[in-house]
Short mmCIF file of C-alpha atoms in Angstrom, two decimals:
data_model
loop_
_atom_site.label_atom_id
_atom_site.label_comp_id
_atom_site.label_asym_id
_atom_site.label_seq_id
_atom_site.Cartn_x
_atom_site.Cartn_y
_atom_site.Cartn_z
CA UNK A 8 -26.78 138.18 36.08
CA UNK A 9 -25.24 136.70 39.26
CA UNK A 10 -26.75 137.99 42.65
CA UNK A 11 -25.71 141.24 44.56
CA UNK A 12 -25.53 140.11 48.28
CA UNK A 13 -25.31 142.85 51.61
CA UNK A 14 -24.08 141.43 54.29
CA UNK A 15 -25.62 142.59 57.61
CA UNK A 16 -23.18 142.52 60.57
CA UNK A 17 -24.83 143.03 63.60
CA UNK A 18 -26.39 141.48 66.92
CA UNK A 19 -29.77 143.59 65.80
CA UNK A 20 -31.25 141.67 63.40
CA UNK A 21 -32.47 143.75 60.24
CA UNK A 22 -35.76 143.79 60.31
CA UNK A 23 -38.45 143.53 57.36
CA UNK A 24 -38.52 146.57 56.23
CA UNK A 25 -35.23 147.03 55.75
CA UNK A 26 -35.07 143.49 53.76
CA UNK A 27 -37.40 144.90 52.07
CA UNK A 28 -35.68 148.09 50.99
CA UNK A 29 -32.78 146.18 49.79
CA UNK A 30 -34.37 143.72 47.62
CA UNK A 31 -36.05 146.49 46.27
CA UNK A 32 -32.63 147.33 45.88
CA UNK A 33 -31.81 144.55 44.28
CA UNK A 34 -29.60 142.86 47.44
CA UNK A 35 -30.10 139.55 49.14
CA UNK A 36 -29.52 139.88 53.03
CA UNK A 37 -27.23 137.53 54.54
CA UNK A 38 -27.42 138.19 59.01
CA UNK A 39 -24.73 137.83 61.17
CA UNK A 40 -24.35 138.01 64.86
CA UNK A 41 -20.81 136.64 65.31
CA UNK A 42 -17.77 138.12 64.41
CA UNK A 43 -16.18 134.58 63.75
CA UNK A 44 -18.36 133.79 61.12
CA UNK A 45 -17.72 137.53 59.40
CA UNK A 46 -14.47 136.01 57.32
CA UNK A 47 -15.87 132.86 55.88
CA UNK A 48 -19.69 134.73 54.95
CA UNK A 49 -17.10 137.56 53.21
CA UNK A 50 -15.33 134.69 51.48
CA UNK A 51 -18.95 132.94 50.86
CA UNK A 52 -20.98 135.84 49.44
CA UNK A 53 -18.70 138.34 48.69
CA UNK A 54 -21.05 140.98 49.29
CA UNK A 55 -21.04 144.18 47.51
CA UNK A 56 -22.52 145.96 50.67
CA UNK A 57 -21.76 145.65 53.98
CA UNK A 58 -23.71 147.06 56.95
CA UNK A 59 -22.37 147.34 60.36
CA UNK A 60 -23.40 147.62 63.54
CA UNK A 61 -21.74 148.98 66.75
CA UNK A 62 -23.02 146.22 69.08
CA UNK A 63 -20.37 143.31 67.74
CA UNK A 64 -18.50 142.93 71.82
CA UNK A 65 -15.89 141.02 70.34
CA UNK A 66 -14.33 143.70 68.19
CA UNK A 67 -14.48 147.61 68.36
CA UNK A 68 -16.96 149.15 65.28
CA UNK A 69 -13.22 151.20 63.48
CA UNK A 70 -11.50 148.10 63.55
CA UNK A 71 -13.93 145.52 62.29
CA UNK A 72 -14.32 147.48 59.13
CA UNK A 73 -10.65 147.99 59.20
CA UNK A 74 -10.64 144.48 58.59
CA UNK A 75 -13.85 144.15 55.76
CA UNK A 76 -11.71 146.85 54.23
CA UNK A 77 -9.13 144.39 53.98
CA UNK A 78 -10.69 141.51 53.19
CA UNK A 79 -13.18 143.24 50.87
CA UNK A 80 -11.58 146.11 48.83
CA UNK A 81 -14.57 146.39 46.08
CA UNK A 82 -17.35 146.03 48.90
CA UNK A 83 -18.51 149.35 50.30
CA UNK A 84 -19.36 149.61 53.74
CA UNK A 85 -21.91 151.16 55.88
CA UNK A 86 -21.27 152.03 59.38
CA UNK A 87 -24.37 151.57 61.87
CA UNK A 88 -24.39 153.98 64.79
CA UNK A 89 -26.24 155.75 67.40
CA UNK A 90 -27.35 159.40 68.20
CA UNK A 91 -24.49 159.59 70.90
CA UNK A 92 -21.83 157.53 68.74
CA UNK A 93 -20.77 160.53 66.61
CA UNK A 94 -16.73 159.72 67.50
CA UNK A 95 -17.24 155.70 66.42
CA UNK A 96 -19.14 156.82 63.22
CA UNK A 97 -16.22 159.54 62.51
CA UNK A 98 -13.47 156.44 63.18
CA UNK A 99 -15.33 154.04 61.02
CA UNK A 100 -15.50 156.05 58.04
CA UNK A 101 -11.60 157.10 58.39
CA UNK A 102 -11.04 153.14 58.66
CA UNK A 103 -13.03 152.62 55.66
CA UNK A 104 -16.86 153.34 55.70
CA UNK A 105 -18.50 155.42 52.87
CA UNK A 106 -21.39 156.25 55.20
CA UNK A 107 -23.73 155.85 58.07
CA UNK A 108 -26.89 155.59 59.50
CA UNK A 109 -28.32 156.39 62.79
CA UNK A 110 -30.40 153.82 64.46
CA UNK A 111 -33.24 154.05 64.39
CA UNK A 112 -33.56 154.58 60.53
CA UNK A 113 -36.34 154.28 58.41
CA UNK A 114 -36.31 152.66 55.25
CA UNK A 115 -36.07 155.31 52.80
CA UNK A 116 -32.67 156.57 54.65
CA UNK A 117 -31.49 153.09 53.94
CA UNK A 118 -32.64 152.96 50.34
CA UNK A 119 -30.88 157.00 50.18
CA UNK A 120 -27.41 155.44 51.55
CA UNK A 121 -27.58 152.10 49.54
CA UNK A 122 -28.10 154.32 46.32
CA UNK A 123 -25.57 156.50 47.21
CA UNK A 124 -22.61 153.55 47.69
CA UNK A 125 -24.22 152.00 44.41
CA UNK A 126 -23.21 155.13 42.15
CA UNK A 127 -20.02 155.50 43.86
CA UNK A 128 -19.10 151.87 42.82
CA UNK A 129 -20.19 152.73 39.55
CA UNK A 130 -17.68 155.72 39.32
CA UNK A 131 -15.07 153.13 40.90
CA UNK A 132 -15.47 150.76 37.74
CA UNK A 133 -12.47 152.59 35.73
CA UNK A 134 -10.79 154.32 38.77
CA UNK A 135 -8.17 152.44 40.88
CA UNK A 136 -8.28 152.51 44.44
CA UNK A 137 -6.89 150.26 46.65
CA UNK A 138 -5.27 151.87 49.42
CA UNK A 139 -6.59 153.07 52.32
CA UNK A 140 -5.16 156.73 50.91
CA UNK A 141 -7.01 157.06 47.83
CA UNK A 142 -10.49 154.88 49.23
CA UNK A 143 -10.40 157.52 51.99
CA UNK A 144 -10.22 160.28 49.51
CA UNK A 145 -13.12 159.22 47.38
CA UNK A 146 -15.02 158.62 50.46
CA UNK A 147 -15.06 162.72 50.67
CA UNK A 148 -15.02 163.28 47.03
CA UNK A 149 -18.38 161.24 46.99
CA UNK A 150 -19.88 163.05 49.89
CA UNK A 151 -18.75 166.33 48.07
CA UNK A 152 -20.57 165.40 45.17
CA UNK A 153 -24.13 164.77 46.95
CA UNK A 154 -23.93 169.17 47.61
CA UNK A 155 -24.00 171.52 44.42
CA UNK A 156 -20.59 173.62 46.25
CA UNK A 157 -17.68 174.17 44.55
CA UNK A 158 -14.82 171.76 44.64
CA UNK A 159 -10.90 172.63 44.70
CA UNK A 160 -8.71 169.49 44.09
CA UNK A 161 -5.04 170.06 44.90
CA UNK A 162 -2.55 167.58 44.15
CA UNK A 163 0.90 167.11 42.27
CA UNK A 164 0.66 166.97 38.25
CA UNK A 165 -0.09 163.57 36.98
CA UNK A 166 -1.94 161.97 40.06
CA UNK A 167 -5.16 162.64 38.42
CA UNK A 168 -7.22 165.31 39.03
CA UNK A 169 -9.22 165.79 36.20
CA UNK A 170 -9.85 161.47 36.42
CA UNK A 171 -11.08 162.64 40.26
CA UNK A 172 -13.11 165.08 39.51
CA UNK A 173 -14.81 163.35 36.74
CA UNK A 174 -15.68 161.22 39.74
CA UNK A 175 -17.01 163.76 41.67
CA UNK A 176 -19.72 164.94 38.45
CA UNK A 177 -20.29 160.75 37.81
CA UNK A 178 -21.78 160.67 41.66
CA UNK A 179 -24.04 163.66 41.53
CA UNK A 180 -27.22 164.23 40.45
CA UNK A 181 -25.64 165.93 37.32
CA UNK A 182 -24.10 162.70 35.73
CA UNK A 183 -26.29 162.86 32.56
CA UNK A 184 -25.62 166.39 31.87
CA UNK A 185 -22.17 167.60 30.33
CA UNK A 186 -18.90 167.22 31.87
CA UNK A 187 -16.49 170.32 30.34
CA UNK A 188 -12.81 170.41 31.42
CA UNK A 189 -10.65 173.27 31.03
CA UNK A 190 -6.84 173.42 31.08
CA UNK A 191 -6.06 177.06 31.56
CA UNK A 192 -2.34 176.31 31.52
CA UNK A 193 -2.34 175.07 27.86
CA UNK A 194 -4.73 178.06 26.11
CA UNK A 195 -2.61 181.14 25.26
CA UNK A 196 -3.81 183.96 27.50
CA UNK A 197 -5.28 186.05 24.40
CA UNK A 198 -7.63 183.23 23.72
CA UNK A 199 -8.85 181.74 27.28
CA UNK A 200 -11.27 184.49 27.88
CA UNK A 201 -13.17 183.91 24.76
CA UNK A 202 -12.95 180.30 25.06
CA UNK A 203 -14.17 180.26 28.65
CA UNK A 204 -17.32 182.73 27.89
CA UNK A 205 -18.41 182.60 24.53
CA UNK A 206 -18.38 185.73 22.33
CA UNK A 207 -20.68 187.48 19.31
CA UNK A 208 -19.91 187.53 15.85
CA UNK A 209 -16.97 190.65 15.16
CA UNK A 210 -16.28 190.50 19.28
CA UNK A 211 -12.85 190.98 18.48
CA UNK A 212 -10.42 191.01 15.29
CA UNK A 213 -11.18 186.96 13.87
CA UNK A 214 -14.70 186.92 14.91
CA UNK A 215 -16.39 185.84 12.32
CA UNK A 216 -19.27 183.59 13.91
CA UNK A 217 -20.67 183.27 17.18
CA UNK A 218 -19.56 180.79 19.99
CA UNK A 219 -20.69 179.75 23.00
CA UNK A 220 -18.22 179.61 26.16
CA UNK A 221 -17.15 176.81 28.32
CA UNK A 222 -19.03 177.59 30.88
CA UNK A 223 -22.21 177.55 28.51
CA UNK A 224 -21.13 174.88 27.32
CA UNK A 225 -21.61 173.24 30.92
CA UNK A 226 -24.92 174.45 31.52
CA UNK A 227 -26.65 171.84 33.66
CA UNK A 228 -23.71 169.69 34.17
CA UNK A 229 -20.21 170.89 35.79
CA UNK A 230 -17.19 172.21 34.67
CA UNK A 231 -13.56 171.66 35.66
CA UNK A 232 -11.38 174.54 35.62
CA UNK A 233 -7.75 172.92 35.53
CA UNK A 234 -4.17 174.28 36.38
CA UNK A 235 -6.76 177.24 37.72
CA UNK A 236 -3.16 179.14 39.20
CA UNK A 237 -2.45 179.60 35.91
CA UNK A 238 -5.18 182.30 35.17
CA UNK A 239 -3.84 185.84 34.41
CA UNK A 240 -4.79 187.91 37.49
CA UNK A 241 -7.31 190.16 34.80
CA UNK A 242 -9.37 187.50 34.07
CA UNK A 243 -9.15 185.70 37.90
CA UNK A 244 -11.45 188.83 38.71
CA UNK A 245 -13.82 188.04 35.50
CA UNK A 246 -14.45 184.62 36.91
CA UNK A 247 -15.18 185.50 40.55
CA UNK A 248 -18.23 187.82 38.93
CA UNK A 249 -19.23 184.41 37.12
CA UNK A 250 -19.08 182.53 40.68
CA UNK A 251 -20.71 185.37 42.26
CA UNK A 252 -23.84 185.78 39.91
CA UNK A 253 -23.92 182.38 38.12
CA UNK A 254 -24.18 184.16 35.15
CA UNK A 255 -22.07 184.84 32.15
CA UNK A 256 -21.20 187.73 29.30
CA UNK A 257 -20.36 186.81 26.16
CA UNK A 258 -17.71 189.18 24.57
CA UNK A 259 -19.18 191.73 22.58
CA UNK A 260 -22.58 191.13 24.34
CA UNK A 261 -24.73 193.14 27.08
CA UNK A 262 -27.05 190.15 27.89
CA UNK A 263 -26.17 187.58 30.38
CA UNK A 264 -27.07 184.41 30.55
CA UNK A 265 -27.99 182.37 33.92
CA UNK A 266 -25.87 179.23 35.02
CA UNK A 267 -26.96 176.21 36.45
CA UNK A 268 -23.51 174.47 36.76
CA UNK A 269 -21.25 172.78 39.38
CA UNK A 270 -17.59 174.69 39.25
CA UNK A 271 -14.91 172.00 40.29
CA UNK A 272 -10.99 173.69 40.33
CA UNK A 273 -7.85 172.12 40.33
CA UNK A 274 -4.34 173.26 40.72
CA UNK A 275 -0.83 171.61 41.27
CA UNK A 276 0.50 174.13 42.91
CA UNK A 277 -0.46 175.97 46.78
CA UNK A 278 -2.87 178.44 45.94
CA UNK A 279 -2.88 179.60 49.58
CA UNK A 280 1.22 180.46 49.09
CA UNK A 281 0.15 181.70 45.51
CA UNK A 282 -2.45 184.25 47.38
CA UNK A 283 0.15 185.46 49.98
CA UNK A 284 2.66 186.34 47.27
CA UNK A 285 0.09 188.20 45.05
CA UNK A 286 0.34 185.53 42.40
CA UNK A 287 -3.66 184.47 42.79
CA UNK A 288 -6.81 186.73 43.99
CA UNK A 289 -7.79 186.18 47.64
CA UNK A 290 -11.57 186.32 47.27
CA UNK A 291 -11.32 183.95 44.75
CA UNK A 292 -9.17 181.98 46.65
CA UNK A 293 -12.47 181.49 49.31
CA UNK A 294 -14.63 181.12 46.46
CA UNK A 295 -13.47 178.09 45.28
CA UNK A 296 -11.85 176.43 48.46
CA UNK A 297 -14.97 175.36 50.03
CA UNK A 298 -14.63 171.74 49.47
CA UNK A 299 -11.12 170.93 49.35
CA UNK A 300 -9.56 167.82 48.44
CA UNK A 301 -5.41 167.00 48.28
CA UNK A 302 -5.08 164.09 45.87
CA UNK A 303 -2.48 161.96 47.50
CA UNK A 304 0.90 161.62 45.37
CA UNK A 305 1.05 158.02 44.03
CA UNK A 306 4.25 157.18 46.07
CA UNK A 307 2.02 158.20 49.33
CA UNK A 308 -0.28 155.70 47.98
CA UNK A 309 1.63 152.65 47.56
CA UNK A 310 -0.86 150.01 47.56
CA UNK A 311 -2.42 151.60 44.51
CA UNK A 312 0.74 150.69 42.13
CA UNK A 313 0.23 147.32 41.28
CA UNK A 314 -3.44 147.81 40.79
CA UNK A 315 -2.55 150.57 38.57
CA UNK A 316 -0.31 148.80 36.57
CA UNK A 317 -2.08 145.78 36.16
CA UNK A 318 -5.16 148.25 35.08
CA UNK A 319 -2.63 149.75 32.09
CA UNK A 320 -1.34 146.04 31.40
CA UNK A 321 -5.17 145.46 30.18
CA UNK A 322 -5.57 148.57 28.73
CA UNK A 323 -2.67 148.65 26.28
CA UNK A 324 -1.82 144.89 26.68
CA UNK A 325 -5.43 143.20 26.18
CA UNK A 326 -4.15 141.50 29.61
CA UNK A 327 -1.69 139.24 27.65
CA UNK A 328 1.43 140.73 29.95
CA UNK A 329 2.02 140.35 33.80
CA UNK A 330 4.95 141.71 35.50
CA UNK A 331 7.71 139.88 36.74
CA UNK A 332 7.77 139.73 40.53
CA UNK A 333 11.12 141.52 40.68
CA UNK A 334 9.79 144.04 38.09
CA UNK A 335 6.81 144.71 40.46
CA UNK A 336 9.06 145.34 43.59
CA UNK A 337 10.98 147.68 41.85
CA UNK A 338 8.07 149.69 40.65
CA UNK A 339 6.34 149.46 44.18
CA UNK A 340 9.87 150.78 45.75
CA UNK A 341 10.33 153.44 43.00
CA UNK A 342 9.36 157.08 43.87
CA UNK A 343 7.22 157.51 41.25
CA UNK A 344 7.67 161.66 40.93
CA UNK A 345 5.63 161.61 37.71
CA UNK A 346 2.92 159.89 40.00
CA UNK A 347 0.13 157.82 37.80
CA UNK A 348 1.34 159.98 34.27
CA UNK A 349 4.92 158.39 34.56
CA UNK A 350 3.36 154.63 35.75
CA UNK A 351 0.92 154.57 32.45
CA UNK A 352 4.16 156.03 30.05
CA UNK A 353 6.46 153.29 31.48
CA UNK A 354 3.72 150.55 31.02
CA UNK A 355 3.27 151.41 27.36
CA UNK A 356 7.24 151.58 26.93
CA UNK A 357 7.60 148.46 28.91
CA UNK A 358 4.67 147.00 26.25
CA UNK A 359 6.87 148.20 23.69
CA UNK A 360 10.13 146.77 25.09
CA UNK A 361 8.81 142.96 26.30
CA UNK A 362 10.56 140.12 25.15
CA UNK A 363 7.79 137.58 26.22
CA UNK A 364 4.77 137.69 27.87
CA UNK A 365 6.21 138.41 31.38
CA UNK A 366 7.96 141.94 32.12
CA UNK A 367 10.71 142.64 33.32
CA UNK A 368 13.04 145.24 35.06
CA UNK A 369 14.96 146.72 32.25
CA UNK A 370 11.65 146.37 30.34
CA UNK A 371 10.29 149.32 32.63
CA UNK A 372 13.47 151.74 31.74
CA UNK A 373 13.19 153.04 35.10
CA UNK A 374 16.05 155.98 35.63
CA UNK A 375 18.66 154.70 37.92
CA UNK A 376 17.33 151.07 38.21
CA UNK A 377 19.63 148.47 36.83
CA UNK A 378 18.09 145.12 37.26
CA UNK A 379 21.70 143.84 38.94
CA UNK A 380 20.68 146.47 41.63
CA UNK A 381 16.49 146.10 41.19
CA UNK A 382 17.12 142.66 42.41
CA UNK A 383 19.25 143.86 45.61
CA UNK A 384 16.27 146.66 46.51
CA UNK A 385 13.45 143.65 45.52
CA UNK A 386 15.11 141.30 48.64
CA UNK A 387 15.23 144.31 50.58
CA UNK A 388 11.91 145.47 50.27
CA UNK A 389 10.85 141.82 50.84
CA UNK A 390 12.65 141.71 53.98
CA UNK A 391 11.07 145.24 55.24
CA UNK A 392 7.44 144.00 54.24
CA UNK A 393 8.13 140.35 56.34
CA UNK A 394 9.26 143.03 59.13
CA UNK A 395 5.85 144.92 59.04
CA UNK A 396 3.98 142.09 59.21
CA UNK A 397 5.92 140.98 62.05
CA UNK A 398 4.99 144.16 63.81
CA UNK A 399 1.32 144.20 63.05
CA UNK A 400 0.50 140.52 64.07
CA UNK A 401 3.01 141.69 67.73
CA UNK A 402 0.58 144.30 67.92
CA UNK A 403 -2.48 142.46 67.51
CA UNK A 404 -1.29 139.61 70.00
CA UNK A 405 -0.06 142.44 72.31
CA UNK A 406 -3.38 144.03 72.14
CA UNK A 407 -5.53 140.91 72.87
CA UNK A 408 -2.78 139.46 75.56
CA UNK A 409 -1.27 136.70 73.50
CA UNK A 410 -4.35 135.07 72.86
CA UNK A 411 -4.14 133.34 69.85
CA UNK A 412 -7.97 132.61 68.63
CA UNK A 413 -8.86 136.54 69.54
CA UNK A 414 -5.50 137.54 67.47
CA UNK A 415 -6.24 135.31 64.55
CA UNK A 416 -9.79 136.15 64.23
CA UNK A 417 -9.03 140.08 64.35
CA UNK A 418 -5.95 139.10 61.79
CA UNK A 419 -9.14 137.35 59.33
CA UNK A 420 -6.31 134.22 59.56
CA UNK A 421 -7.42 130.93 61.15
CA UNK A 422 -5.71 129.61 64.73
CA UNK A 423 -3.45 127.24 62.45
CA UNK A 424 -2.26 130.05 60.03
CA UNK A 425 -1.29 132.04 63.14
CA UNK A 426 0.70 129.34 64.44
CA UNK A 427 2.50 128.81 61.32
CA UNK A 428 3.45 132.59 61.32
CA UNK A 429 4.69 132.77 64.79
CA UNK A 430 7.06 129.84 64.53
CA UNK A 431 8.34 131.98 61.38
CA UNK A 432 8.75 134.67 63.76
CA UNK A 433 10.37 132.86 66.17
CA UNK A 434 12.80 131.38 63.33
CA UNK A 435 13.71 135.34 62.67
CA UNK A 436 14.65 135.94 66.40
CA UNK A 437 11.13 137.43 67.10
CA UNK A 438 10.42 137.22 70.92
CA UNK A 439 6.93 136.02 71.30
CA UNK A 440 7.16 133.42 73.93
CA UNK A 441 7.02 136.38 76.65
CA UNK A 442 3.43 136.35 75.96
CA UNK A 443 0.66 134.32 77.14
CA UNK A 444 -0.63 131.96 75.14
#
């Protein structure tokens, strides 16, 4: 078993207890002091944990682990603060951070937040998440599933919701208890109410044993109520009385039973606009919208495309396929309105369709891409991404004055590689000679 390194960024030295509480862990400590050395210790170690302090003077705390989030996508990182740095711990966790600690912190807070980022990589092991979008997302949805409150996950079909909040139940403390999901758009209406709570023997007409509900069926563990708009306004009320009282009536029972279960909803649709045109129950509405997350639509989460497909390619393709790279511009420029449902169907077709080992556009079938016209978009989208990165590194150099060891060291690039760029830049009738060098 190869060795599970933290990385300690900060001009405090850890001290021994808190070595201690991470090779109890099961993490090596690796100190660092300088920001120059952060890139080539990342590319060293790459540590799995990364702890960082707000003391570094050669780079703000938001934007240093901007840049480990770059340069370390699997690594999670922890955000070092103090009592009156409540704005720098909010900006480093929207730039990246799962968490953070307070200095001073005892040990057992450290051991609490290193065994929270642990289980969340674990629930990351068959989830993709690359971009800063979907990273920042399952930042909350792991902080949502350290309380017991009810979750409401909105998002367009097909970007995965019930994936998500399988997530959520993974990273609690209910992970080895059941996981139930419920699509209340695909049960016919007769049938969802005895499906959801149980019912006696000769309940109803058919009858003819007892069952246990959904929700029993959850007992312990959590329960995902999908396409929740779609519940008939009759038995919207039935289920608020189960929220309220955590208990549960079978049909053609007086007894209830008690509920220890996590409810987590999810809808595709605005339940807020459903409430306001009588379509969904306002007090259930607040009932279940007290931790609310919007799962981003895949094309607002670009970055997350190629992972994704790669992630299908191994899954149907036993990794024996790779995509062309004009096939892989086209899918990161297409719109995507099926979101991750449409990306895994056109993988498997594309599986289906290959020629040879590498895929290509008019494997993917995608509507109104014709590979004459997928090549045209692919050097457009090319040219547009060289033009971004044109505009960050400007930025960058703007931001440190034109100089060019500060700019490549917040770029993670050495003073060569920067050089390099910025003749391309000046080959593509960038102005950069305005600025001191």
């Amino acid at each position: 078993m190869s060795q599970a390194y933290a990385l300690w960024i900060d001009q405090q030295q850890a001290d021994a207890d808190a070595k201690r509480a991470l090779a109890a862990e099961g993490y090596q400590l690796v100190c660092c002091a300088d920001v120059t050395e952060v890139v080539t210790l990342c590319r060293d170690y790459q540590p799995a944990l990364v702890f960082v302090g707000s003391t570094m003077a050669q780079m703000p705390l938001p934007e240093l682990v901007a840049l480990l989030s770059r340069k370390l996508p699997s690594a999670q990182i922890i955000s070092m603060v103090t009592s009156d740095q409540s704005a720098l711990a909010s900006d480093s966790l929207q730039n990246g951070a799962i968490d953070y600690l307070v200095k001073p912190f005892f040990a057992a807070q450290l051991q609490t937040s290193v065994r929270n980022a642990t289980a969340m990589r674990q629930g990351l092991k068959d989830l993709v998440a690359v971009s800063h979008a979907s990273r920042q997302m399952l930042q909350l949805a792991h902080r949502a599933a350290q309380t017991q409150a009810t979750v409401l996950i909105l998002g367009e079909s097909g970007t995965g919701k019930e994936r998500l909040a399988q997530f959520i139940h993974q990273a609690s403390e209910r992970a080895d208890k059941p996981f139930i999901a419920v699509n209340c758009a695909a049960i016919p209406e007769h049938m969802l109410e005895a499906m959801l709570f149980g019912h006696n023997k000769g309940a109803f007409t058919g009858a003819v044993n007892q069952q246990i509900g959904k929700f029993e069926a959850a007992n312990g563990g959590s329960i995902l109520l999908d396409e929740i708009s779609e519940l008939p306004l009759a038995l919207q009320a039935k289920l608020l009385r189960v929220l309220q009282e955590r208990e549960v009536e079978r049909l053609g029972s007086n007894s209830r039973i008690k509920l220890d279960i996590r409810v987590i909803a999810a809808s595709n649709k605005n339940l807020r606009s459903q409430v306001e045109q009588g379509l969904f129950r306002e007090d259930l509405f607040y009932r279940l919208d007290v931790l609310p997350l919007s799962w981003p639509a895949l094309r607002e989460r670009r970055d997350d495309i190629l992972p994704l497909a790669e992630f299908f390619l191994q899954k149907y393709g036993n990794g024996k396929y790779r995509l062309s790279q004009t096939a892989a511009d086209v899918m990161q420029q297409y719109n995507w309105p099926g979101n991750v449902r449409e990306l895994e169907n056109v993988m498997q077709r594309a599986l289906v369709m290959a020629r040879g080992i590498e895929l290509q556009v008019a494997d993917l079938n995608l509507p109104h891409c014709h590979p004459q016209a997928a090549a045209f978009c692919a050097s457009l989208l090319k040219q547009s991404k060289k033009n971004a990165e044109f505009d960050y590194i400007l930025d960058v150099l703007n931001k440190f004055n034109g100089h060019r060891t500060r700019t490549a060291e917040a770029l993670g690039v050495s003073t060569r590689a920067l050089r390099y760029k910025l003749a391309a830049m000046r080959e593509h009738g960038v102005d950069i000679d305005a600025l001191a060098s």
